[in-house]
N, CA, C and O atoms as a GROMACS GRO file, in nm:
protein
  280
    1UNK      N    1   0.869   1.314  -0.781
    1UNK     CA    2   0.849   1.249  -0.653
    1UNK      C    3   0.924   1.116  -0.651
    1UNK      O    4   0.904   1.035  -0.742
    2UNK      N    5   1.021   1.089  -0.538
    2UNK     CA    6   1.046   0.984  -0.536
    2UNK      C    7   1.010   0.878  -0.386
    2UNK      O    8   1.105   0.875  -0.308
    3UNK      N    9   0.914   0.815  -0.354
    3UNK     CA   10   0.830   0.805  -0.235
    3UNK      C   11   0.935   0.684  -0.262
    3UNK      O   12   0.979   0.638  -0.367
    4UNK      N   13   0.965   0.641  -0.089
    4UNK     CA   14   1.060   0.539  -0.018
    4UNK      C   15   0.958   0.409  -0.011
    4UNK      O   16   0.982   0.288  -0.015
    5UNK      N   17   0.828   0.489   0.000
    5UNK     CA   18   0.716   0.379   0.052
    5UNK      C   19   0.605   0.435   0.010
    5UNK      O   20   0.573   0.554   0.010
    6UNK      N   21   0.524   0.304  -0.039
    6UNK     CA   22   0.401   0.332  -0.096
    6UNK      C   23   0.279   0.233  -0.029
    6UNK      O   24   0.285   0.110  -0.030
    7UNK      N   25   0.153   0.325   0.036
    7UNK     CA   26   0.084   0.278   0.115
    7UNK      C   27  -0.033   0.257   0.001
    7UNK      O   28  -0.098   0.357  -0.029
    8UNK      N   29  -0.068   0.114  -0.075
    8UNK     CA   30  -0.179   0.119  -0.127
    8UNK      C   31  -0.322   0.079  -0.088
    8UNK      O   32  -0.346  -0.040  -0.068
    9UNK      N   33  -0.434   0.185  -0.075
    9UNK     CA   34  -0.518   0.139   0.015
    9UNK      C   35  -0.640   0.087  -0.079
    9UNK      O   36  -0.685   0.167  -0.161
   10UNK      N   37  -0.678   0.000  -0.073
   10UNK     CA   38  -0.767  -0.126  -0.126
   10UNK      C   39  -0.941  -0.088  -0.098
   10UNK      O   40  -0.970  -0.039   0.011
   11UNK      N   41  -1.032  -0.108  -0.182
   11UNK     CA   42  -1.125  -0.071  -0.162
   11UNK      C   43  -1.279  -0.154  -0.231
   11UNK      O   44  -1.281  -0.154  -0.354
   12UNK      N   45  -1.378  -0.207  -0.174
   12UNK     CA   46  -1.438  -0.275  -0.278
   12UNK      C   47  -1.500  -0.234  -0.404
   12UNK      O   48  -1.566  -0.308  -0.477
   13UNK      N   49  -1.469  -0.092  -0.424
   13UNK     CA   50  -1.515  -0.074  -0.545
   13UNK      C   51  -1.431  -0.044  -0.676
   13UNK      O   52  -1.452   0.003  -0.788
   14UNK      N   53  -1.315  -0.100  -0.596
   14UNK     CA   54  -1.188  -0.094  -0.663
   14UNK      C   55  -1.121  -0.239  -0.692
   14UNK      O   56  -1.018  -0.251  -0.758
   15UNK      N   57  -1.186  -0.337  -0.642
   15UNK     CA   58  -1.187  -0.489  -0.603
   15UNK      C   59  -1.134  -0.552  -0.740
   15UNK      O   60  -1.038  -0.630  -0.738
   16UNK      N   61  -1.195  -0.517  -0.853
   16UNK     CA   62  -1.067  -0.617  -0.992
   16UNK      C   63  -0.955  -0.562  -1.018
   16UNK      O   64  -0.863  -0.623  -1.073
   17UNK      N   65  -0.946  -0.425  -0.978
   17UNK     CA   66  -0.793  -0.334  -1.004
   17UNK      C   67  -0.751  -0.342  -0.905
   17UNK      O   68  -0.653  -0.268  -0.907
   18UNK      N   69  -0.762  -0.400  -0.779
   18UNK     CA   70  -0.687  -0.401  -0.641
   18UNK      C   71  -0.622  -0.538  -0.662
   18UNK      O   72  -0.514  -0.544  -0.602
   19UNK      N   73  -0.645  -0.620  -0.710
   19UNK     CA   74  -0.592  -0.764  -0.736
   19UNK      C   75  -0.470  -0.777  -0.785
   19UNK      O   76  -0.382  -0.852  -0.743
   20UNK      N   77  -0.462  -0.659  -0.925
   20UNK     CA   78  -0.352  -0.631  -0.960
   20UNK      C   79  -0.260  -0.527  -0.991
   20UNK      O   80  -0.170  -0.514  -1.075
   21UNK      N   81  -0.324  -0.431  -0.869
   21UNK     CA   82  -0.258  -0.274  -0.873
   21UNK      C   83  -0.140  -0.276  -0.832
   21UNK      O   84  -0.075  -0.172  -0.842
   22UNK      N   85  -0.070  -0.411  -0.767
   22UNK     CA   86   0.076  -0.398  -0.710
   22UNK      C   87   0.164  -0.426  -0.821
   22UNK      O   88   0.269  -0.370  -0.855
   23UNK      N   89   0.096  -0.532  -0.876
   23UNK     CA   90   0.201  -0.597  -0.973
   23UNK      C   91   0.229  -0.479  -1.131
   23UNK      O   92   0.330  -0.438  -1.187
   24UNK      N   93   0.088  -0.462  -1.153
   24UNK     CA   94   0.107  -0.335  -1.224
   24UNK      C   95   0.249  -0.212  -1.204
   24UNK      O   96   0.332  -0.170  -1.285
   25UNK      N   97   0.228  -0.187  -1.065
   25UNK     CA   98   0.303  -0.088  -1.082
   25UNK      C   99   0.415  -0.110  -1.074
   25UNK      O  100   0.481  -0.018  -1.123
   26UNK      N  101   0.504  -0.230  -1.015
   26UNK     CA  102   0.613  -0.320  -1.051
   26UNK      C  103   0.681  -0.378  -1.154
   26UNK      O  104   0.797  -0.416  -1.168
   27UNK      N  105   0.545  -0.378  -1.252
   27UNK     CA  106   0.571  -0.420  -1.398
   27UNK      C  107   0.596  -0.286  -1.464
   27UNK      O  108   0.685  -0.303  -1.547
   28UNK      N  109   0.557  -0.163  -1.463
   28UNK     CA  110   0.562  -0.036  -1.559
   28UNK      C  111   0.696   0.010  -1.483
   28UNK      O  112   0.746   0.040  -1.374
   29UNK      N  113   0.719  -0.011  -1.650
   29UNK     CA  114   0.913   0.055  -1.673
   29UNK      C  115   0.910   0.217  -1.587
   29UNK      O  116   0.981   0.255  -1.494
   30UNK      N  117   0.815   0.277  -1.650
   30UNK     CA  118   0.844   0.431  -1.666
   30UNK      C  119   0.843   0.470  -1.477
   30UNK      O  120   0.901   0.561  -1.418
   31UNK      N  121   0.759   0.368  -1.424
   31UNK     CA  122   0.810   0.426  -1.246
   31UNK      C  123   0.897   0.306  -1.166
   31UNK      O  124   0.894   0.291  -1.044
   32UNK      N  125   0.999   0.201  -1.288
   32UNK     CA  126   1.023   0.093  -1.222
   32UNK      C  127   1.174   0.191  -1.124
   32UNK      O  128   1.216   0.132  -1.023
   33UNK      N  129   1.228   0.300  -1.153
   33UNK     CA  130   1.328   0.333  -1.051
   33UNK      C  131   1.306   0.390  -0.950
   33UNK      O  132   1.399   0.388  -0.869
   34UNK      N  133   1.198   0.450  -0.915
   34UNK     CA  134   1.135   0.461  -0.824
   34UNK      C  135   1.158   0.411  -0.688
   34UNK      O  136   1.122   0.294  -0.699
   35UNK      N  137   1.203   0.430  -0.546
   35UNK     CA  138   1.255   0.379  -0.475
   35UNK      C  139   1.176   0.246  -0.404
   35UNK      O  140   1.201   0.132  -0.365
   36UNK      N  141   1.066   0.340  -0.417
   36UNK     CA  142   0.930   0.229  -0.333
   36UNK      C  143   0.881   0.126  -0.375
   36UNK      O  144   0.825   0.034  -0.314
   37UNK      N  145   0.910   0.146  -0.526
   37UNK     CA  146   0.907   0.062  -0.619
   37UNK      C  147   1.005  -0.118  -0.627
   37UNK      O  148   0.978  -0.237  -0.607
   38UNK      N  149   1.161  -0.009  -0.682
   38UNK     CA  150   1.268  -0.111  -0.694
   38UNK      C  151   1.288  -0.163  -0.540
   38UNK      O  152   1.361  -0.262  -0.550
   39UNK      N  153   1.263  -0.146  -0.435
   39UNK     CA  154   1.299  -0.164  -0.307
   39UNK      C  155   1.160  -0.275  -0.268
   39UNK      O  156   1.149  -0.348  -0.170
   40UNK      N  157   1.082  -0.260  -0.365
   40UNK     CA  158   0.957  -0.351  -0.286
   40UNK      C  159   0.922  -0.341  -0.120
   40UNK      O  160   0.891  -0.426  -0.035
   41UNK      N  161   0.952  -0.148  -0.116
   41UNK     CA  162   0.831  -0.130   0.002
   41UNK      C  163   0.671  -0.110  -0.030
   41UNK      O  164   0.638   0.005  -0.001
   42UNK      N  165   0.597  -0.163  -0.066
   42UNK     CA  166   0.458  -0.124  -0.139
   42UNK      C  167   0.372  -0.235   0.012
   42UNK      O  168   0.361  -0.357   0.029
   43UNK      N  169   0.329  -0.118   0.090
   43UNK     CA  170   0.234  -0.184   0.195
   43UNK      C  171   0.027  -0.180   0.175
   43UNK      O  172  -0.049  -0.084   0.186
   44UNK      N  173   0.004  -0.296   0.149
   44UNK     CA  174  -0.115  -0.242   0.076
   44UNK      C  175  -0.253  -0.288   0.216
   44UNK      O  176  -0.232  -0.379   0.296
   45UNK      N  177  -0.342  -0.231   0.215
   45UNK     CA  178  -0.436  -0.175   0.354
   45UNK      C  179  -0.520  -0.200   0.261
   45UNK      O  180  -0.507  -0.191   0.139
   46UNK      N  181  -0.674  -0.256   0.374
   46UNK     CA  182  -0.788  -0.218   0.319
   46UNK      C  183  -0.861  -0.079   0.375
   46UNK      O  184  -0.853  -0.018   0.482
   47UNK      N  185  -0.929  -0.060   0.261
   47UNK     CA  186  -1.006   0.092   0.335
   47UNK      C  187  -1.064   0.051   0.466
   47UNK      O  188  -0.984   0.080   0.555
   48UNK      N  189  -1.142   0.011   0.498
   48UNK     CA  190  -1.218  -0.049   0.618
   48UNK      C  191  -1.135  -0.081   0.722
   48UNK      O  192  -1.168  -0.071   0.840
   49UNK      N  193  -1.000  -0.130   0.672
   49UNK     CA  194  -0.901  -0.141   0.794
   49UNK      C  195  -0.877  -0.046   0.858
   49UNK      O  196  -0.877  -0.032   0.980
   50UNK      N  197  -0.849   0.041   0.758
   50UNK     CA  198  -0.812   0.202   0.777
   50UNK      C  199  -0.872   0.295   0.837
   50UNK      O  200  -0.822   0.372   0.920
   51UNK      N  201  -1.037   0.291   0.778
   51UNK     CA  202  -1.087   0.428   0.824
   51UNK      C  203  -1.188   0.374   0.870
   51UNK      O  204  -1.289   0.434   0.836
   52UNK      N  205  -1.214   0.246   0.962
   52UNK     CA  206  -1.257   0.182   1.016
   52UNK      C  207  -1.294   0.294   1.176
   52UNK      O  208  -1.223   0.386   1.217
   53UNK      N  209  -1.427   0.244   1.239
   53UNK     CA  210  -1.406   0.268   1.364
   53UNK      C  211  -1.376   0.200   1.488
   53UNK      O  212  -1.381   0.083   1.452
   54UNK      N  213  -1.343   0.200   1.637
   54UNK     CA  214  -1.227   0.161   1.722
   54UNK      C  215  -1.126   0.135   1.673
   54UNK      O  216  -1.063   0.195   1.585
   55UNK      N  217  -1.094  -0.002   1.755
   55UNK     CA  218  -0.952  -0.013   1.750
   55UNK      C  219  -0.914  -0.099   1.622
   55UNK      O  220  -0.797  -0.136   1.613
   56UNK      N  221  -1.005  -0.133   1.521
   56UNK     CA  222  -0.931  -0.147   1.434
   56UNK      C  223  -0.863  -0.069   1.328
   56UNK      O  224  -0.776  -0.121   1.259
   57UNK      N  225  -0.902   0.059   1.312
   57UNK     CA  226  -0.815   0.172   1.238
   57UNK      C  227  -0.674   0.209   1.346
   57UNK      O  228  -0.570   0.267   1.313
   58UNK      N  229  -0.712   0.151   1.490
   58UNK     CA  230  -0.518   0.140   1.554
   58UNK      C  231  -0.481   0.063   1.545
   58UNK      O  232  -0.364   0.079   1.579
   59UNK      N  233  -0.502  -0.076   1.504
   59UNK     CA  234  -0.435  -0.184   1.445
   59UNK      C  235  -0.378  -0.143   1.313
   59UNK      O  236  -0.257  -0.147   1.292
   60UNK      N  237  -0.470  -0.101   1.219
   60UNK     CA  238  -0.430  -0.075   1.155
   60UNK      C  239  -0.315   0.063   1.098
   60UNK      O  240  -0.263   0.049   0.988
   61UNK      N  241  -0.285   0.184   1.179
   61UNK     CA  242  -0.163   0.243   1.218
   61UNK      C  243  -0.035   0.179   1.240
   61UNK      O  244   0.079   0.208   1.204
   62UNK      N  245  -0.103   0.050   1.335
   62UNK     CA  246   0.022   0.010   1.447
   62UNK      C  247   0.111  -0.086   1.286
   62UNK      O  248   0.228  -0.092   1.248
   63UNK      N  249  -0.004  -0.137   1.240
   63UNK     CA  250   0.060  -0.225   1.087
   63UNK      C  251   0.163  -0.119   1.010
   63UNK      O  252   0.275  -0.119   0.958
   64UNK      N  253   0.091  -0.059   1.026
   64UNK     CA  254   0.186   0.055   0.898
   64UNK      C  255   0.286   0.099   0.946
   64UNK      O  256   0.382   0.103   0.869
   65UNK      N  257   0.313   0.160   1.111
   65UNK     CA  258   0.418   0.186   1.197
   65UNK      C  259   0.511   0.030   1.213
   65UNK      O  260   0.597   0.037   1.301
   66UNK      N  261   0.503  -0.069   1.159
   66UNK     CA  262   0.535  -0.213   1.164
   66UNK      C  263   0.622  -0.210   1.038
   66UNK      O  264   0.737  -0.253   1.036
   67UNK      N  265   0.570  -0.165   0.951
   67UNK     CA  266   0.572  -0.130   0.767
   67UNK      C  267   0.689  -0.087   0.781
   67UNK      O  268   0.798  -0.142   0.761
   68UNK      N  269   0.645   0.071   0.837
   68UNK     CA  270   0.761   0.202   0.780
   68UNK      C  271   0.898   0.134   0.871
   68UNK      O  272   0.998   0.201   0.846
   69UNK      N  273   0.915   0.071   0.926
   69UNK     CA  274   1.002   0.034   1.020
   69UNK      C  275   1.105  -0.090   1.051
   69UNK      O  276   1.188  -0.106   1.140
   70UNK      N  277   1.067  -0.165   0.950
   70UNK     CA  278   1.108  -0.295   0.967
   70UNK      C  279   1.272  -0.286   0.812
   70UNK      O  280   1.341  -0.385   0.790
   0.00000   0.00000   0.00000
């Protein structure tokens, strides 16, 4: 797999490994060629943003359609 973009979604029970799940995967050689990676598209979401109800899970789309696009 070589993903262009990586959507990491954040969670509180994931809260001491979410602090440093970006840099982690930026730092490890073995997926540093990786496109999503070396390109520093890594867009990171909270769950609640996400799978939130109203309009903040379409804010939160409209962010990521902001993301994939810029």
């Amino acid at each position: 797999m070589s993903p262009e973009v990586i959507i990491y979604v954040t969670s509180d029970r994931n809260k001491d490994l979410d602090t440093k799940a970006v840099d982690l995967m930026k730092a490890n050689a073995v997926i540093s060629e990786v496109p999503a990676i070396k390109n520093d598209k890594i867009m990171t979401i909270s769950y609640d943003e996400l799978m939130d109800y109203g309009t903040s899970s379409i804010n939160a789309l409209e962010d990521i359609n902001s993301f994939l696009n810029k």
